GROMACS .gro file of C-alpha atoms in nm:
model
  265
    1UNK     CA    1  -1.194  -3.077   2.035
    2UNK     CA    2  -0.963  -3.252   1.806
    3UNK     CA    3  -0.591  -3.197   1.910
    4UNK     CA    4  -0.322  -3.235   1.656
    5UNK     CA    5   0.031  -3.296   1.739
    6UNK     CA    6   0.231  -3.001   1.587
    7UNK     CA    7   0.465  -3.196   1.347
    8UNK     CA    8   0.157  -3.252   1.194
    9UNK     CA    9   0.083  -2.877   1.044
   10UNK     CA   10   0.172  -2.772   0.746
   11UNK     CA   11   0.493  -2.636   0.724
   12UNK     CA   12   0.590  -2.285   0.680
   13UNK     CA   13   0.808  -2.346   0.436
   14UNK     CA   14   0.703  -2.593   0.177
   15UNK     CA   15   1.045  -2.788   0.025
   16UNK     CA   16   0.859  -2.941  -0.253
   17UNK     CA   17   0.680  -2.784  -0.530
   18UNK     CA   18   0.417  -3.009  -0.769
   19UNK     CA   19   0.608  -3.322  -0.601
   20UNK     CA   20   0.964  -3.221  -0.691
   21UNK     CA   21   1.264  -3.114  -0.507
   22UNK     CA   22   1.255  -2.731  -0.519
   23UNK     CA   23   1.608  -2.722  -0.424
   24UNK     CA   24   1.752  -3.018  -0.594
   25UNK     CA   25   1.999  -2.786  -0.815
   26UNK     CA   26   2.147  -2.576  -0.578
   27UNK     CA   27   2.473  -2.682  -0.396
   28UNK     CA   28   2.532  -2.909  -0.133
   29UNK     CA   29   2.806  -2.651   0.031
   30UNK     CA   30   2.513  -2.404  -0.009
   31UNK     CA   31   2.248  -2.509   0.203
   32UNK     CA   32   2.198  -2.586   0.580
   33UNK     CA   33   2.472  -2.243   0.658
   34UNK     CA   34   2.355  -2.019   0.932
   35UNK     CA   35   2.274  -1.666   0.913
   36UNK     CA   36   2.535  -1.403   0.911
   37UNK     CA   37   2.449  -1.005   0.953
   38UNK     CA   38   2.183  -1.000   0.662
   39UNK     CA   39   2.259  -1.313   0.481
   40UNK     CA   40   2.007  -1.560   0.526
   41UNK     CA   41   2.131  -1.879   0.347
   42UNK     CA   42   1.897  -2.143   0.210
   43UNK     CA   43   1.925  -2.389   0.528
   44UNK     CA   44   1.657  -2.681   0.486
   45UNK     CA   45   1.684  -2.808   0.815
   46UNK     CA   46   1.591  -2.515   1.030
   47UNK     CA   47   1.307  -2.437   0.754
   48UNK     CA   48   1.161  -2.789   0.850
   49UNK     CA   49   1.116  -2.658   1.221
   50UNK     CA   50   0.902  -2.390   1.121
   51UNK     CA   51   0.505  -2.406   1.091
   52UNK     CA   52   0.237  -2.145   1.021
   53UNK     CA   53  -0.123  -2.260   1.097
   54UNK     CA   54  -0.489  -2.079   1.121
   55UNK     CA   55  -0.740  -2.171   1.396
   56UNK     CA   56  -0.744  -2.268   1.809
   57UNK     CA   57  -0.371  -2.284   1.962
   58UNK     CA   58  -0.556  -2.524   2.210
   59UNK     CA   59  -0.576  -2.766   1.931
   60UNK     CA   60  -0.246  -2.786   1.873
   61UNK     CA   61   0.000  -3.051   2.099
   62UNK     CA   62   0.352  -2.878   2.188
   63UNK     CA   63   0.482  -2.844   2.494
   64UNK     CA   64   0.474  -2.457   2.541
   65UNK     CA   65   0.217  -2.194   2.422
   66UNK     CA   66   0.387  -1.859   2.396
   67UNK     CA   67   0.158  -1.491   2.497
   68UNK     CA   68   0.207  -1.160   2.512
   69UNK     CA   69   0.101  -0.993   2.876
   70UNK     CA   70   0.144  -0.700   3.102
   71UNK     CA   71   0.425  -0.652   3.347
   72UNK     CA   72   0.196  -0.795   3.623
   73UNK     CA   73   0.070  -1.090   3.403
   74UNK     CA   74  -0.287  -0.934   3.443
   75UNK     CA   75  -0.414  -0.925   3.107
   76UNK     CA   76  -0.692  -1.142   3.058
   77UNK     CA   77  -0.844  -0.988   2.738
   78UNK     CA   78  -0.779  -1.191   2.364
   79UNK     CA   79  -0.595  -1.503   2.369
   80UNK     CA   80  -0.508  -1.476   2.757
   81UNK     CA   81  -0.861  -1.518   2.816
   82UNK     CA   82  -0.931  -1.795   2.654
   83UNK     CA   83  -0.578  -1.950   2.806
   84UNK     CA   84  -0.685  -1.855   3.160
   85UNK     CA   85  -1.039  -1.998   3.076
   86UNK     CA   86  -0.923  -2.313   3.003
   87UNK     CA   87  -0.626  -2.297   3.235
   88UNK     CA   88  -0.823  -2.259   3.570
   89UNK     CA   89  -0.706  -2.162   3.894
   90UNK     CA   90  -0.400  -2.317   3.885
   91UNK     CA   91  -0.237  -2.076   3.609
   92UNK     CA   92  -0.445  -1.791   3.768
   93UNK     CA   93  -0.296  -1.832   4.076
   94UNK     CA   94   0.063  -1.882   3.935
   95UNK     CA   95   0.041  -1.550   3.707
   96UNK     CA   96  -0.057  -1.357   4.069
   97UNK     CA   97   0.284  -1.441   4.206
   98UNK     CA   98   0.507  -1.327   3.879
   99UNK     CA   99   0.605  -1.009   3.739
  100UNK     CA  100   0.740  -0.982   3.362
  101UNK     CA  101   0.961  -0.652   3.263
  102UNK     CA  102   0.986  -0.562   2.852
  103UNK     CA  103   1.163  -0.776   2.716
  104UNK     CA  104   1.168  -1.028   2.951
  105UNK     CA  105   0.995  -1.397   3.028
  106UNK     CA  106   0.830  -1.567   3.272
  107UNK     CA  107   0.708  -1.962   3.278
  108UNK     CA  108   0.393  -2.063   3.431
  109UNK     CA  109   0.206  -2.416   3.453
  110UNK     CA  110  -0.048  -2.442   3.214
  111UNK     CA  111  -0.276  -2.529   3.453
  112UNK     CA  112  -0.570  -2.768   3.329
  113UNK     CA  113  -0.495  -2.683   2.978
  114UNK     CA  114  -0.217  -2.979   3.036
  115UNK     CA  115  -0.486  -3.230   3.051
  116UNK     CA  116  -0.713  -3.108   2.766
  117UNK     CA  117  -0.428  -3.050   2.452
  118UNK     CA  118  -0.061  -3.203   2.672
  119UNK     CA  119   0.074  -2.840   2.658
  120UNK     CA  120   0.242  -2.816   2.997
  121UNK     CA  121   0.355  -2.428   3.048
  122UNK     CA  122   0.265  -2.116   2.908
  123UNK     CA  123   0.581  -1.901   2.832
  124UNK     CA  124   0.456  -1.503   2.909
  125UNK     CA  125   0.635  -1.199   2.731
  126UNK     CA  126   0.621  -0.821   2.716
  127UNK     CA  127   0.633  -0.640   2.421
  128UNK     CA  128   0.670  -0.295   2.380
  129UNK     CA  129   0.477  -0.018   2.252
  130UNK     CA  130   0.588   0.157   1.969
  131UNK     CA  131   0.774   0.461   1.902
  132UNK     CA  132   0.832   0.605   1.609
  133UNK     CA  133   1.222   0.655   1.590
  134UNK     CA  134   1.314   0.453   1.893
  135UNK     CA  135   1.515   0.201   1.819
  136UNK     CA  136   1.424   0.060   2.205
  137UNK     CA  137   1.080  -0.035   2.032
  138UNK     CA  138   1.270  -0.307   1.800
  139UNK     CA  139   1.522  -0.400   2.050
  140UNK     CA  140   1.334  -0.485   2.303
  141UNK     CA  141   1.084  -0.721   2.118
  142UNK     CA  142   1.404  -0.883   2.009
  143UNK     CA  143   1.461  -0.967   2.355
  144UNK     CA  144   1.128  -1.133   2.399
  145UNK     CA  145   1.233  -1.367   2.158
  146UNK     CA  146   1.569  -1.441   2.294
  147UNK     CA  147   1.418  -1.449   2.665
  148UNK     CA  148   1.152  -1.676   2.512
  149UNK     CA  149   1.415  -1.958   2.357
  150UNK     CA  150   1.661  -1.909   2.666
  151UNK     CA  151   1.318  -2.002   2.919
  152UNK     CA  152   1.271  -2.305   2.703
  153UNK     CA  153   1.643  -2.434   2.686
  154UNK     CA  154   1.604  -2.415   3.094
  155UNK     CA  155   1.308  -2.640   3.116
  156UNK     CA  156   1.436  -2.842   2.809
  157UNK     CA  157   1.128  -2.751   2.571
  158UNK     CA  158   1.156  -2.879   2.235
  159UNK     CA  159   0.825  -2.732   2.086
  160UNK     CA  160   0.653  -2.390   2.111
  161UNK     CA  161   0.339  -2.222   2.005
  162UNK     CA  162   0.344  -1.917   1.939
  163UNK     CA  163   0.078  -1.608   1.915
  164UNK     CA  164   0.094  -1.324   1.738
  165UNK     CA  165   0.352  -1.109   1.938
  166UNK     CA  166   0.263  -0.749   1.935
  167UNK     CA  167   0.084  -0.466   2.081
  168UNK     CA  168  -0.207  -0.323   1.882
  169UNK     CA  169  -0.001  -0.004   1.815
  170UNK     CA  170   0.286  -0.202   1.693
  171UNK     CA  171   0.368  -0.199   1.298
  172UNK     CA  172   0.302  -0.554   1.158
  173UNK     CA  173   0.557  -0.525   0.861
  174UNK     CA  174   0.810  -0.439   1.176
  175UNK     CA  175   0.693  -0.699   1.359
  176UNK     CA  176   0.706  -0.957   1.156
  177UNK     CA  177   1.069  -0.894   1.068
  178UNK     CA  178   1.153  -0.873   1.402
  179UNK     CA  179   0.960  -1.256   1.449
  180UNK     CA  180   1.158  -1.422   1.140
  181UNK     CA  181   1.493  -1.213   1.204
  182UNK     CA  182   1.477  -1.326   1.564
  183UNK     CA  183   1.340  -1.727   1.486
  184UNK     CA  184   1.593  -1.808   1.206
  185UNK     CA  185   1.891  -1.731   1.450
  186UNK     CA  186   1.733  -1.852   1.756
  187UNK     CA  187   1.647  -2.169   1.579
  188UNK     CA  188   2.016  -2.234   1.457
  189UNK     CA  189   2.189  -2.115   1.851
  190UNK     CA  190   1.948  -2.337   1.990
  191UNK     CA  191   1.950  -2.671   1.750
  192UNK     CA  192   1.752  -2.855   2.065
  193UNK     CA  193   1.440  -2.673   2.013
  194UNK     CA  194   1.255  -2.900   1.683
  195UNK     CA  195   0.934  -2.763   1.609
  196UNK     CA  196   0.806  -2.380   1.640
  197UNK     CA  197   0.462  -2.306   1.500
  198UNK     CA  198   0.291  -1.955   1.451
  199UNK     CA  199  -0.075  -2.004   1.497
  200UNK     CA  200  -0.259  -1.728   1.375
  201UNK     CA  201  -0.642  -1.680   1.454
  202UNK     CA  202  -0.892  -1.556   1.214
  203UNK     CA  203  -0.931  -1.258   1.274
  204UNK     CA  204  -0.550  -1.225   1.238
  205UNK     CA  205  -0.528  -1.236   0.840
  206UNK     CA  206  -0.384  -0.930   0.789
  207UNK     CA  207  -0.136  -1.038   1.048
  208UNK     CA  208  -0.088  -1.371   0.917
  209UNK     CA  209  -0.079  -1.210   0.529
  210UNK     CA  210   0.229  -0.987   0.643
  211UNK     CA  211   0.406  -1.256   0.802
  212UNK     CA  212   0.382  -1.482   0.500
  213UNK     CA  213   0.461  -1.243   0.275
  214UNK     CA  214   0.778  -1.159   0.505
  215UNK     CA  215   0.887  -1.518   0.570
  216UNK     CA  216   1.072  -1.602   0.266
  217UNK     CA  217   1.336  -1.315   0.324
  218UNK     CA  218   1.507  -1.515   0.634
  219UNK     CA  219   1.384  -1.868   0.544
  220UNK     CA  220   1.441  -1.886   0.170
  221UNK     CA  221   1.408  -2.252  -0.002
  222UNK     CA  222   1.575  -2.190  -0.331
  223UNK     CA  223   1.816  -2.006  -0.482
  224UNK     CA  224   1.549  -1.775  -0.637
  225UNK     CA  225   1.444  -1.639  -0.297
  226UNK     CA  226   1.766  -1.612  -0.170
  227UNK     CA  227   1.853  -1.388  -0.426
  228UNK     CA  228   1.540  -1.161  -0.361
  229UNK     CA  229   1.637  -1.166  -0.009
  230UNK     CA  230   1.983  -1.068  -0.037
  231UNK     CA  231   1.869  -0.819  -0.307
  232UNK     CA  232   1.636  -0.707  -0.037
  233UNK     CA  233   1.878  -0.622   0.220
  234UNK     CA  234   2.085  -0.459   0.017
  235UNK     CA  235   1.879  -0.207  -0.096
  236UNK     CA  236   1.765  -0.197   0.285
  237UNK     CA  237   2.137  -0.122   0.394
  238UNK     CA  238   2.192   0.155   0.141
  239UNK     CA  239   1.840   0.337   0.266
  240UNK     CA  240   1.960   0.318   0.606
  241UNK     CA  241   2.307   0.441   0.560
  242UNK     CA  242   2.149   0.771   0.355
  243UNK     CA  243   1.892   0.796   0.677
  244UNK     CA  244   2.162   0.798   0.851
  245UNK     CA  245   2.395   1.069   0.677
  246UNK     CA  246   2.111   1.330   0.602
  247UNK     CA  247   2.050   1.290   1.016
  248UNK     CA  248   2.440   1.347   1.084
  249UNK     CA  249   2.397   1.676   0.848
  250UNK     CA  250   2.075   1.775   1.100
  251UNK     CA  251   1.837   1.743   0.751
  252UNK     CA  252   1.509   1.603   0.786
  253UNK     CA  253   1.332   1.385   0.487
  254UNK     CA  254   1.135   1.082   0.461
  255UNK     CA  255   1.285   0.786   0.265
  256UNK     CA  256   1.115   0.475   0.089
  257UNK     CA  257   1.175   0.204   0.327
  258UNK     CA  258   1.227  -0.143   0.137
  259UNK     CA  259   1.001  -0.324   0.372
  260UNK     CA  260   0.684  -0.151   0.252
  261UNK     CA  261   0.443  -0.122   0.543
  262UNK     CA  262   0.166  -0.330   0.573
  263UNK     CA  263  -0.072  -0.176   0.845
  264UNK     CA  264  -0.380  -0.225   0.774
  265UNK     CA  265  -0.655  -0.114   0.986
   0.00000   0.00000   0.00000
């Protein structure tokens, strides 16, 4: 198998459009300025950290892969078969002494998989399930995030892999603002982290269609996407503050959520 260092994907957020400088009009006070509540400023420097690729996440050389697993680290079905496959004994037998709560993250070796592709741990997560109407169901798959970046800053990992983090149950439109919510500030409070890639598998496209379609809202690249982000939000903030009076008056009544959902079967 060909392996292919990860600075070498395609970024996620392509600067340059028919050879020019997409963002060569917009202010030099106006770019490269971290997130703030629901601004997302045009910031070309953590948008050239960011890759999205389709295919084998053992074909791809970082030093971390990031999975989702079960509290016990037990799971050997999807993509943590085919790590534990490849991985061997040595991973096996490090998963069997490590449990993982929600939210939380635990670091293994890699096992043989070091020696095939150079990636040298596996980072393992929890997500939750979901529940309609708890807000624990967001909040905690924040926290894998967070948990993920703070395990890497520890071991001094400068390049991560990452799966598609979320349980079958799980809303993609949700979780996919979750992902880029969560990697946009994690990528500017931790500026020694340089290259994060989402590798989505095939049978992922509707996965990988959502998150695309998502991405531009916290990454934008020009000033025309940062206005339909910020236009985004707003409308976003005024739906949620009217949820949030007709609850206080003990109504009931569904509202058009701006992030339309995208779960397909």
């Amino acid at each position: 198998m060909e392996i292919t260092n990860i600075e070498k994907l395609a970024r996620a957020i392509d600067e340059t459009e028919d050879g020019h400088d997409v963002g060569g009009d917009d202010d030099d006070d106006e770019i490269n300025v971290k997130s703030q509540g629901d601004k997302y400023p045009i910031n070309r420097e953590v948008n050239s950290k960011l890759y999205i690729c389709q295919g084998s996440i053992l074909s791809i050389r970082a030093a971390a892969i990031v999975t989702m697993n079960n509290e016990n680290l037990s799971d050997r079905s999807d993509i943590n078969a085919l790590l534990h496959t490849e991985g061997g004994s040595e991973l096996e037998s490090a998963c069997r002494k490590l449990t993982c709560r929600p939210g939380e993250a635990q670091v293994t070796t890699s096992g043989k998989i070091k020696s095939k592709s150079g990636v040298e741990y596996i980072i393992h997560t929890v997500p939750p399930p979901w529940k309609e109407g708890d807000l624990s169901s967001e909040s905690i798959l924040e926290e894998c995030y967070e948990s993920i970046f703070e395990e890497a800053k520890k071991l001094k990992i400068k390049t991560l892999l990452f799966t598609v983090l979320r349980k079958k149950d799980y809303p993609r439109d949700v979780a996919a603002h979750i992902c880029w919510k969560q990697l946009r500030r994690l990528l500017e409070k931790y500026p020694s982290i340089t290259h994060v890639a989402i590798v989505f598998r095939q049978q992922d496209v509707f996965d990988q269609m959502t998150y695309e379609k998502i991405l531009p809202l916290y990454f934008p690249k020009d000033k025309h996407q940062l206005e339909d982000s910020l236009e985004f939000f707003a409308k976003k903030n005024k739906s949620n503050e009217l949820t949030s009076q007709i609850k206080s008056a003990g109504l009931s009544k569904s509202f058009f959520d701006p992030g339309e959902s995208e779960n397909q079967p």
